[in-house]
PDB file of C-alpha atoms in Angstrom:
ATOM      1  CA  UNK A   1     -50.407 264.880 252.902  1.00  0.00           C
ATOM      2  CA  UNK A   2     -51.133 261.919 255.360  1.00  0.00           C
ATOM      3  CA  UNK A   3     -54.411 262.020 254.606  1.00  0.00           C
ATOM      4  CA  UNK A   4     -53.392 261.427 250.869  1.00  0.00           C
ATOM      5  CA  UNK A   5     -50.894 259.009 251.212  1.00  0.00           C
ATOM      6  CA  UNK A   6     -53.361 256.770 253.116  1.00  0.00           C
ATOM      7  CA  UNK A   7     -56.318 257.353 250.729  1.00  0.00           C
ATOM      8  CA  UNK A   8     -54.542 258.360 247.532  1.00  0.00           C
ATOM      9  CA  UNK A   9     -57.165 259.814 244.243  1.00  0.00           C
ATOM     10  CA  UNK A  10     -58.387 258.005 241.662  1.00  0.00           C
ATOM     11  CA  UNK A  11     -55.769 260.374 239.578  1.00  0.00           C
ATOM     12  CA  UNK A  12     -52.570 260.069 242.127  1.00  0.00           C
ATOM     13  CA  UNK A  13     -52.941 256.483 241.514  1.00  0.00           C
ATOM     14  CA  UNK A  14     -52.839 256.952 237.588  1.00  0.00           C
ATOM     15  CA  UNK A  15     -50.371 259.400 237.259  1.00  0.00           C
ATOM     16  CA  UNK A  16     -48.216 256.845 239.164  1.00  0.00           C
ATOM     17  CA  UNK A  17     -49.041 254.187 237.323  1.00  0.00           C
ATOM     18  CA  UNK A  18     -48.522 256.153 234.460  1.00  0.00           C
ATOM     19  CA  UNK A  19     -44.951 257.651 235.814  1.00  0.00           C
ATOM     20  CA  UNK A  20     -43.677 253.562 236.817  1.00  0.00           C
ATOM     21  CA  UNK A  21     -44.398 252.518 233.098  1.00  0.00           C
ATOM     22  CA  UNK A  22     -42.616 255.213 232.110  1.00  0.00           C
ATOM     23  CA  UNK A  23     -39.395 254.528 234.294  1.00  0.00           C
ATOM     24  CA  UNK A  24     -39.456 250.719 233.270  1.00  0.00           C
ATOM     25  CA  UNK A  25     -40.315 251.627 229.782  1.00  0.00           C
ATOM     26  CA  UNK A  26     -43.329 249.725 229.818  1.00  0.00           C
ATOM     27  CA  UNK A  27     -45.476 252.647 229.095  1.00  0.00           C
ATOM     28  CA  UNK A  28     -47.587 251.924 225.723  1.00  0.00           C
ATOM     29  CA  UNK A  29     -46.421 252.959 222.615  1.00  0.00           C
ATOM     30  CA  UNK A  30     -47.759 255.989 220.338  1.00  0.00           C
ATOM     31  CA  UNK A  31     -49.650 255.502 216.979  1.00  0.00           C
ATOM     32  CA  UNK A  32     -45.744 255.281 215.352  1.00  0.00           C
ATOM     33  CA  UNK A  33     -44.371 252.639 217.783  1.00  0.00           C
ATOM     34  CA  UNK A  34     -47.968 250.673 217.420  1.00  0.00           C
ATOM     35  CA  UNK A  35     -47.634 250.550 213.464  1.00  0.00           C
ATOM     36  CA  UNK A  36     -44.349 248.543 214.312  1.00  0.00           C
ATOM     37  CA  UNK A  37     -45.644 246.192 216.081  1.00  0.00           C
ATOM     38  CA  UNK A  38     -48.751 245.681 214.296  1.00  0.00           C
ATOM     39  CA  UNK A  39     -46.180 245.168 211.485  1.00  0.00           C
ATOM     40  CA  UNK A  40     -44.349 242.971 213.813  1.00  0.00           C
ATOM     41  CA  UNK A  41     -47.182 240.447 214.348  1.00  0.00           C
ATOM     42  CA  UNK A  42     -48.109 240.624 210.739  1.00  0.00           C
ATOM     43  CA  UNK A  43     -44.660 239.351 209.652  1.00  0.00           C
ATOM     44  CA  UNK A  44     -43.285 236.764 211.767  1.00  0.00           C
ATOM     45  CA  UNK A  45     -39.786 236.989 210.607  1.00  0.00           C
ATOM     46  CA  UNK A  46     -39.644 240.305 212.101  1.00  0.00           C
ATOM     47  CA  UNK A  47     -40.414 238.780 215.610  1.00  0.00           C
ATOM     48  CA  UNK A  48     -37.967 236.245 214.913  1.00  0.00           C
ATOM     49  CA  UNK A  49     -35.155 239.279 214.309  1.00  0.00           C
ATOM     50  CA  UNK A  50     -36.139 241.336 216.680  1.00  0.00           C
ATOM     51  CA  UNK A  51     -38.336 239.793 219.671  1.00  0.00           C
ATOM     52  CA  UNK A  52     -38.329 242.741 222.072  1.00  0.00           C
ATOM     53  CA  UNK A  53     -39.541 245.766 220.690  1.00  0.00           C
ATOM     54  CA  UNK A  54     -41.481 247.792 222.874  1.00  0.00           C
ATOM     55  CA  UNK A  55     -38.698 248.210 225.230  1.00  0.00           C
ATOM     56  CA  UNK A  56     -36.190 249.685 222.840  1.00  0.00           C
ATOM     57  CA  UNK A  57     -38.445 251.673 220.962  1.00  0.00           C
ATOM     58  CA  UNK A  58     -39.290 253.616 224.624  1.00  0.00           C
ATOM     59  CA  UNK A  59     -35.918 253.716 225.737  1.00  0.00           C
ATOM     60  CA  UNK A  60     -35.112 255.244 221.806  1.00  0.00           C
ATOM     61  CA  UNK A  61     -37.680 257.095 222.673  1.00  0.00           C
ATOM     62  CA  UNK A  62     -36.625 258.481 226.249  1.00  0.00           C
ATOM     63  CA  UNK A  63     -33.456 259.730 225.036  1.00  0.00           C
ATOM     64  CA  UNK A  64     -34.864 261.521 221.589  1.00  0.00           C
ATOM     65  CA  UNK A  65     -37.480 263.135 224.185  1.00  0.00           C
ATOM     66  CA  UNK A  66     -34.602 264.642 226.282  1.00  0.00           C
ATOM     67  CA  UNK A  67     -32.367 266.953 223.849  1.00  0.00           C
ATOM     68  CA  UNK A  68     -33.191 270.044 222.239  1.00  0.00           C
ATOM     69  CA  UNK A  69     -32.338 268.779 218.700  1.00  0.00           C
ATOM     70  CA  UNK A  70     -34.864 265.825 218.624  1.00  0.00           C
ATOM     71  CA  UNK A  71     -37.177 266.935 221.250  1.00  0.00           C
ATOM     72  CA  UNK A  72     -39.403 269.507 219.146  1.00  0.00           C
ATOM     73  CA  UNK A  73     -39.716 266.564 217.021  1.00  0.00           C
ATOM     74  CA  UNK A  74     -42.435 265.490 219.527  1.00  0.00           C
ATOM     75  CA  UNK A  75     -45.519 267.100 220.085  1.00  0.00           C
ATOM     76  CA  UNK A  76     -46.346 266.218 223.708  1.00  0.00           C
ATOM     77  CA  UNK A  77     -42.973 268.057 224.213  1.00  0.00           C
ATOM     78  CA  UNK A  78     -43.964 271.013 222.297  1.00  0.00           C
ATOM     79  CA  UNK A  79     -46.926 271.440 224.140  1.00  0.00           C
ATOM     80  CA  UNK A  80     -45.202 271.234 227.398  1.00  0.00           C
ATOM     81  CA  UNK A  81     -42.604 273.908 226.501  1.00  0.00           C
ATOM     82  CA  UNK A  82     -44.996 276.544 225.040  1.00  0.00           C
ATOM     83  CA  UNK A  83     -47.198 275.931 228.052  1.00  0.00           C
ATOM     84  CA  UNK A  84     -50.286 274.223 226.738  1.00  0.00           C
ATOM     85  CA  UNK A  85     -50.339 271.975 229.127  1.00  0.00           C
ATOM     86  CA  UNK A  86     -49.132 274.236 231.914  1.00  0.00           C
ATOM     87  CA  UNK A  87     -46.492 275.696 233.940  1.00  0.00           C
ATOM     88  CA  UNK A  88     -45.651 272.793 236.046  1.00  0.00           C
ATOM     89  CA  UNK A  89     -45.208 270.652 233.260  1.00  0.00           C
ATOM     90  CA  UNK A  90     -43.079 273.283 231.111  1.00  0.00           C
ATOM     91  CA  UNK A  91     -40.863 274.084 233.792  1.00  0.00           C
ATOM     92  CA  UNK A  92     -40.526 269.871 234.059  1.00  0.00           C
ATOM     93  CA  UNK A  93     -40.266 269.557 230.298  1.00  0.00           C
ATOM     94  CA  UNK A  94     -37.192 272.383 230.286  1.00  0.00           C
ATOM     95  CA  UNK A  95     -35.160 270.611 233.207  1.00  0.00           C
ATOM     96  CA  UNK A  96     -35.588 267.360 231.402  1.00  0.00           C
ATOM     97  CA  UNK A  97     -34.381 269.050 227.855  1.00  0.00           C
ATOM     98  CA  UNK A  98     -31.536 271.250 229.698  1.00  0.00           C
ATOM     99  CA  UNK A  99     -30.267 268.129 231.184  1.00  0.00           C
ATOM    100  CA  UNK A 100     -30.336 265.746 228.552  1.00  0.00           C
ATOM    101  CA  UNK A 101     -28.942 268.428 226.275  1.00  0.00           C
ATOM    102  CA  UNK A 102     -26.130 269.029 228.828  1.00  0.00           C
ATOM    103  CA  UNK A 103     -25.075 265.028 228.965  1.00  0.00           C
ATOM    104  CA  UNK A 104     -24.707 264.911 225.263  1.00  0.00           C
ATOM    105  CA  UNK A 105     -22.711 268.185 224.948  1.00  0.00           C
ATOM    106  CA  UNK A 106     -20.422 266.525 228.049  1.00  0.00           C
ATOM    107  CA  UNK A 107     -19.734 263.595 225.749  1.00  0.00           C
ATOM    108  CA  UNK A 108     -19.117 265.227 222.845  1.00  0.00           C
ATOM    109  CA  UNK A 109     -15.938 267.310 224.730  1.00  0.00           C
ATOM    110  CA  UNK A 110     -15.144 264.060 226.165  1.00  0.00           C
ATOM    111  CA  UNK A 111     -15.415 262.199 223.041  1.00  0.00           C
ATOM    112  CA  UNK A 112     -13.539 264.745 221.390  1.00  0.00           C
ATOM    113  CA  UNK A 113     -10.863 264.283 224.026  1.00  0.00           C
ATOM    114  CA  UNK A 114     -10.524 260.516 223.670  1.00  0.00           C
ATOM    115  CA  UNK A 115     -11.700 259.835 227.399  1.00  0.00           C
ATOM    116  CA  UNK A 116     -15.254 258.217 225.781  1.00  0.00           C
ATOM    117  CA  UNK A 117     -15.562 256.557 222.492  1.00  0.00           C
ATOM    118  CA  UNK A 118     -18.528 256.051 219.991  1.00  0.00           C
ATOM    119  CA  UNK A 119     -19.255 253.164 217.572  1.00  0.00           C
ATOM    120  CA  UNK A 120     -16.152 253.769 215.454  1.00  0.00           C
ATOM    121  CA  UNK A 121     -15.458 253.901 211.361  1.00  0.00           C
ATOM    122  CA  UNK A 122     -17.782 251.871 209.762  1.00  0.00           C
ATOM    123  CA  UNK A 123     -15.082 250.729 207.935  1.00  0.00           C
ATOM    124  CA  UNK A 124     -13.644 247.124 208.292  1.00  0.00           C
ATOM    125  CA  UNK A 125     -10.077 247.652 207.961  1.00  0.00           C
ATOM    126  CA  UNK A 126      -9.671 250.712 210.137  1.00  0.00           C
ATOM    127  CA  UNK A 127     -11.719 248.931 213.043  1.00  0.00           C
ATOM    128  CA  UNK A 128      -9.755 245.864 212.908  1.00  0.00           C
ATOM    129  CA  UNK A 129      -6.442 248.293 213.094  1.00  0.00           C
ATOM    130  CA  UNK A 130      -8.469 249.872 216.312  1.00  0.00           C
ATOM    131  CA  UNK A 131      -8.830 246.633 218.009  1.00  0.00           C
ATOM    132  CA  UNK A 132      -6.119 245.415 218.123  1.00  0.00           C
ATOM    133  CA  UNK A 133      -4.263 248.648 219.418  1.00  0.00           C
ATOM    134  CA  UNK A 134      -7.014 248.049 222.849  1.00  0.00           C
ATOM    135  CA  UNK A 135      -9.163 249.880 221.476  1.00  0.00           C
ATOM    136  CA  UNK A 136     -13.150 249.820 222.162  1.00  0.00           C
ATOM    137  CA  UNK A 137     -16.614 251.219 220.769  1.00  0.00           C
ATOM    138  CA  UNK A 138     -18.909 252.720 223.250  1.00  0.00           C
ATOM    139  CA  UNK A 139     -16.340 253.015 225.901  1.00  0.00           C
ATOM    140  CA  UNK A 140     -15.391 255.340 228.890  1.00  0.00           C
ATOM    141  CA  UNK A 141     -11.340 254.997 229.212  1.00  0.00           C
ATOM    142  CA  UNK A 142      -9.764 254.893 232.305  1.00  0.00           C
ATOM    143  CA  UNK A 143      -6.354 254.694 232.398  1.00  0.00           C
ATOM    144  CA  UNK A 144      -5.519 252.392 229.583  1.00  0.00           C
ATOM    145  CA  UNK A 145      -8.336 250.213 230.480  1.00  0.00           C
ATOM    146  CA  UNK A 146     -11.888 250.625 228.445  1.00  0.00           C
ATOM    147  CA  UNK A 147     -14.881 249.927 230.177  1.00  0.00           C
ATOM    148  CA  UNK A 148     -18.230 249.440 228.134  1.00  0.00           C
ATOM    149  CA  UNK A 149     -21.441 251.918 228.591  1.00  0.00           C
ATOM    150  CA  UNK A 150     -23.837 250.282 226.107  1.00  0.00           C
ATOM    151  CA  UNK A 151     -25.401 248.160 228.784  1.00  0.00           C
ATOM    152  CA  UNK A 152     -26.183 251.336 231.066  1.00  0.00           C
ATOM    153  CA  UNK A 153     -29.125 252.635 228.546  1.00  0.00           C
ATOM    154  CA  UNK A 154     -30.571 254.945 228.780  1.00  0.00           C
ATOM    155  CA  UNK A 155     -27.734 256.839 230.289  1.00  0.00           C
ATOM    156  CA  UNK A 156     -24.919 255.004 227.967  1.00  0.00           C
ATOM    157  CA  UNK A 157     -27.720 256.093 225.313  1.00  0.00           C
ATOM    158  CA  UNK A 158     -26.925 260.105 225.836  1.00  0.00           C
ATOM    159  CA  UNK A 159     -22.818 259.012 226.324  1.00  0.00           C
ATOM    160  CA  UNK A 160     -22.792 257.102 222.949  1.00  0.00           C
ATOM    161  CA  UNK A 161     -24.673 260.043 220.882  1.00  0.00           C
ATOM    162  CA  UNK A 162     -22.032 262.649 222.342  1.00  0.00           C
ATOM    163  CA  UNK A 163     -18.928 260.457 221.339  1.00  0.00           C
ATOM    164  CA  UNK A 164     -20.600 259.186 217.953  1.00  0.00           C
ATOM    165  CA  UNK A 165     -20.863 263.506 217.376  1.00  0.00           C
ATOM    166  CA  UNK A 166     -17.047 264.029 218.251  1.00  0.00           C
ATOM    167  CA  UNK A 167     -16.468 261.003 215.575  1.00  0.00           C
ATOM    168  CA  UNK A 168     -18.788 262.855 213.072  1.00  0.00           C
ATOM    169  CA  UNK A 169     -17.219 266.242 213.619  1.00  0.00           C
ATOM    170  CA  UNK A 170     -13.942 264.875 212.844  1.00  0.00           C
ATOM    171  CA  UNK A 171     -14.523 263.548 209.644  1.00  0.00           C
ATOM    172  CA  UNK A 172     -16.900 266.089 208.134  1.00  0.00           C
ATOM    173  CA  UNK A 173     -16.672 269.599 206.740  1.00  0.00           C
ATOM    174  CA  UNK A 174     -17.714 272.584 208.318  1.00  0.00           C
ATOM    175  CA  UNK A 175     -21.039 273.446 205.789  1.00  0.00           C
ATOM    176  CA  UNK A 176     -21.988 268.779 206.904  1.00  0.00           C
ATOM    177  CA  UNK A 177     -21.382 269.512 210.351  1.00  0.00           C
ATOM    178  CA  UNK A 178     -24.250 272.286 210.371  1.00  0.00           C
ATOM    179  CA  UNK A 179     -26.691 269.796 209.621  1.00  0.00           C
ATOM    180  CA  UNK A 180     -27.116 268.893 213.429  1.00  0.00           C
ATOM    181  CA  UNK A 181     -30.329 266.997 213.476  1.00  0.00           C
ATOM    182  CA  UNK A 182     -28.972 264.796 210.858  1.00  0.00           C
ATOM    183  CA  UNK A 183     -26.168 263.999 212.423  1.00  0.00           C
ATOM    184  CA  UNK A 184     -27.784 263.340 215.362  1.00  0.00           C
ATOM    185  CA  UNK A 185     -30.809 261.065 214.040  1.00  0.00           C
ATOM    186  CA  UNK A 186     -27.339 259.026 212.334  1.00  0.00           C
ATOM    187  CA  UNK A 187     -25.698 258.838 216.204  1.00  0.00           C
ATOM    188  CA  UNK A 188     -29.120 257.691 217.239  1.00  0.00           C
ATOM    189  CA  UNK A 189     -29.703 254.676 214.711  1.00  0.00           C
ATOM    190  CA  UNK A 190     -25.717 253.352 215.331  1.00  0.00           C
ATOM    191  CA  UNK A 191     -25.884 253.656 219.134  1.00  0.00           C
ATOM    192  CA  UNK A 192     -29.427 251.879 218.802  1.00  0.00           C
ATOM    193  CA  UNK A 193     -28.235 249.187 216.354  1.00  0.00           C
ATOM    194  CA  UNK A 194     -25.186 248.016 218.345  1.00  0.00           C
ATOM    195  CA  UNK A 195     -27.030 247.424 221.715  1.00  0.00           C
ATOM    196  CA  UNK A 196     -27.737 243.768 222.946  1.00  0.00           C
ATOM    197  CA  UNK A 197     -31.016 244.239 222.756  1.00  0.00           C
ATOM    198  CA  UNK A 198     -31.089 244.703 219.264  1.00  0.00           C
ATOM    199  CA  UNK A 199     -28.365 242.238 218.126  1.00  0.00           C
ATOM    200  CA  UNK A 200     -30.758 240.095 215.953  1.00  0.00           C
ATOM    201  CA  UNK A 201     -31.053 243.189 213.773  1.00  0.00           C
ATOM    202  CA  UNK A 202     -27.585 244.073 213.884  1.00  0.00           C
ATOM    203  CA  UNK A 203     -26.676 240.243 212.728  1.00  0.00           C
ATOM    204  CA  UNK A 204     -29.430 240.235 210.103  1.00  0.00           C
ATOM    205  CA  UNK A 205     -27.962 243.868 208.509  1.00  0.00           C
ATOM    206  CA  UNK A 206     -24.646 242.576 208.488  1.00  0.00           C
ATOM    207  CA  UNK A 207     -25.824 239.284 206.806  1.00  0.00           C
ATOM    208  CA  UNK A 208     -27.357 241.498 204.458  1.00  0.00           C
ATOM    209  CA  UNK A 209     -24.875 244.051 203.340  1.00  0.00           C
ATOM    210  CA  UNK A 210     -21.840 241.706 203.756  1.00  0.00           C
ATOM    211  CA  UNK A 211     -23.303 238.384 202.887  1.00  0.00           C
ATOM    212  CA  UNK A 212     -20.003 236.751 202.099  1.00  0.00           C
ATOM    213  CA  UNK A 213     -18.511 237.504 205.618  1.00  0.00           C
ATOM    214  CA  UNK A 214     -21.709 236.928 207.876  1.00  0.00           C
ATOM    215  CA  UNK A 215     -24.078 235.209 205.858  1.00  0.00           C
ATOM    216  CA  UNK A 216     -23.307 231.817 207.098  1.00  0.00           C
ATOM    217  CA  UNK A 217     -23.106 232.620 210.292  1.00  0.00           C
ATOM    218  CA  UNK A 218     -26.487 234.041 210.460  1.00  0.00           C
ATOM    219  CA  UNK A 219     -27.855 231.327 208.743  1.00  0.00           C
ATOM    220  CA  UNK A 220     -26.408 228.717 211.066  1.00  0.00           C
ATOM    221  CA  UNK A 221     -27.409 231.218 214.632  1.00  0.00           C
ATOM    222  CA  UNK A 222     -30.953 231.509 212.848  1.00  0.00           C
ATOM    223  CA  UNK A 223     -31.651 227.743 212.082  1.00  0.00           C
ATOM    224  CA  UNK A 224     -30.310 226.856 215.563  1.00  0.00           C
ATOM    225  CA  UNK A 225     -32.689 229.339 217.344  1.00  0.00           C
ATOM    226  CA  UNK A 226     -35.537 228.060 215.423  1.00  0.00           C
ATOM    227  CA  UNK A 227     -34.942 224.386 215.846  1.00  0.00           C
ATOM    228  CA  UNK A 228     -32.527 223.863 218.707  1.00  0.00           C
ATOM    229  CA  UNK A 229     -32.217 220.011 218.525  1.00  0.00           C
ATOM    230  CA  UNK A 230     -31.088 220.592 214.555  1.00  0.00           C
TER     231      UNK A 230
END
């Protein structure tokens, strides 16, 4: 092991390489995440929406890798379960979708308790009734006081999807609330949207969709990004 550490392989060194991108998620993107930003640099607009996009897409990524409704879904994970690529990394690839798996189902009790809350009704009204009883999206509650978890991806990631399931399952029949992959791809997109990261989407979507009460306003943000002195 000394000798190692001192003199580490050609491989050590990139499988730690490899394993740092991958904790800083750095790590390059797969043919999918490529075709986005090839489509980014294409399009400049999009760039101007969204500037980061590697980032998100692996911490997206990271999470959808680590659950056992979304993580068949990828086929280096399938592989590592079924033991193609061997026992060391299917023993790895199970701890990683046990506890993953485990977080979300945590959430989703504690969601469904009202100690952690999820993006909320996408409706106007009933949100604006929500806030101003104290209430918070993305949320742990502690006492009467909310604290936010959206900054704490990927961890606030798993904590968002359980809550946003406990929302779900309230307001959906027994026969929609089968339909677990779909309900979980849906928790996935609103935790992603409604992250700091991605606010230049989430302002250009609600510009979009409700032109008359944020299309100014994303006008006026836009324009002063682009030309600050204007």
């Amino acid at each position: 092991i000394a000798v190692l550490r001192a003199n580490p392989t050609d491989e050590m060194l990139k499988t730690a390489k490899k394993f740092s991108e991958k904790q800083t998620f750095t790590n390059a993107l797969g043919p999918g995440g490529q075709a986005i930003l090839s489509f980014a640099r294409r399009h400049k607009i999009v760039r101007l929406i969204a500037p980061a996009l590697r980032t998100p897409i692996n911490i997206v990524k990271f999470v959808g890798e680590r659950n056992v409704v979304t993580g068949p879904l990828f086929k280096e994970i399938r592989a590592n379960v079924t033991g193609k690529n061997g026992a060391r990394a299917r023993d790895e690839e199970v701890a990683r979708l046990a506890i993953g798996s485990s977080m979300i189902t945590a959430a989703t009790y504690m969601g469904a308790q009202g100690m952690i809350t999820g993006s909320g009704p996408g409706d106007h009204k009933k949100r604006s009734l929500m806030y101003a009883n104290g209430w918070q999206p993305n949320s742990v509650l502690m006492g009467d006081q909310y604290y936010s978890v959206s900054r704490l991806d990927p961890i606030g990631m798993f904590f968002g999807i359980g809550a946003d399931l406990a929302e779900l399952g309230d307001a959906m029949t027994t026969e929609e609330y089968d339909a677990v992959v779909r309900m979980m791809l849906g928790s996935v997109s609103k935790n992603v949207i409604n992250k700091v990261w991605m606010k230049g989407v989430s302002d250009f979507l609600d510009a979009f969709t409700q032109p008359d009460r944020f299309g100014d306003r994303w006008m006026q943000s836009t324009f002063g990004t682009v030309i600050p002195s204007g």
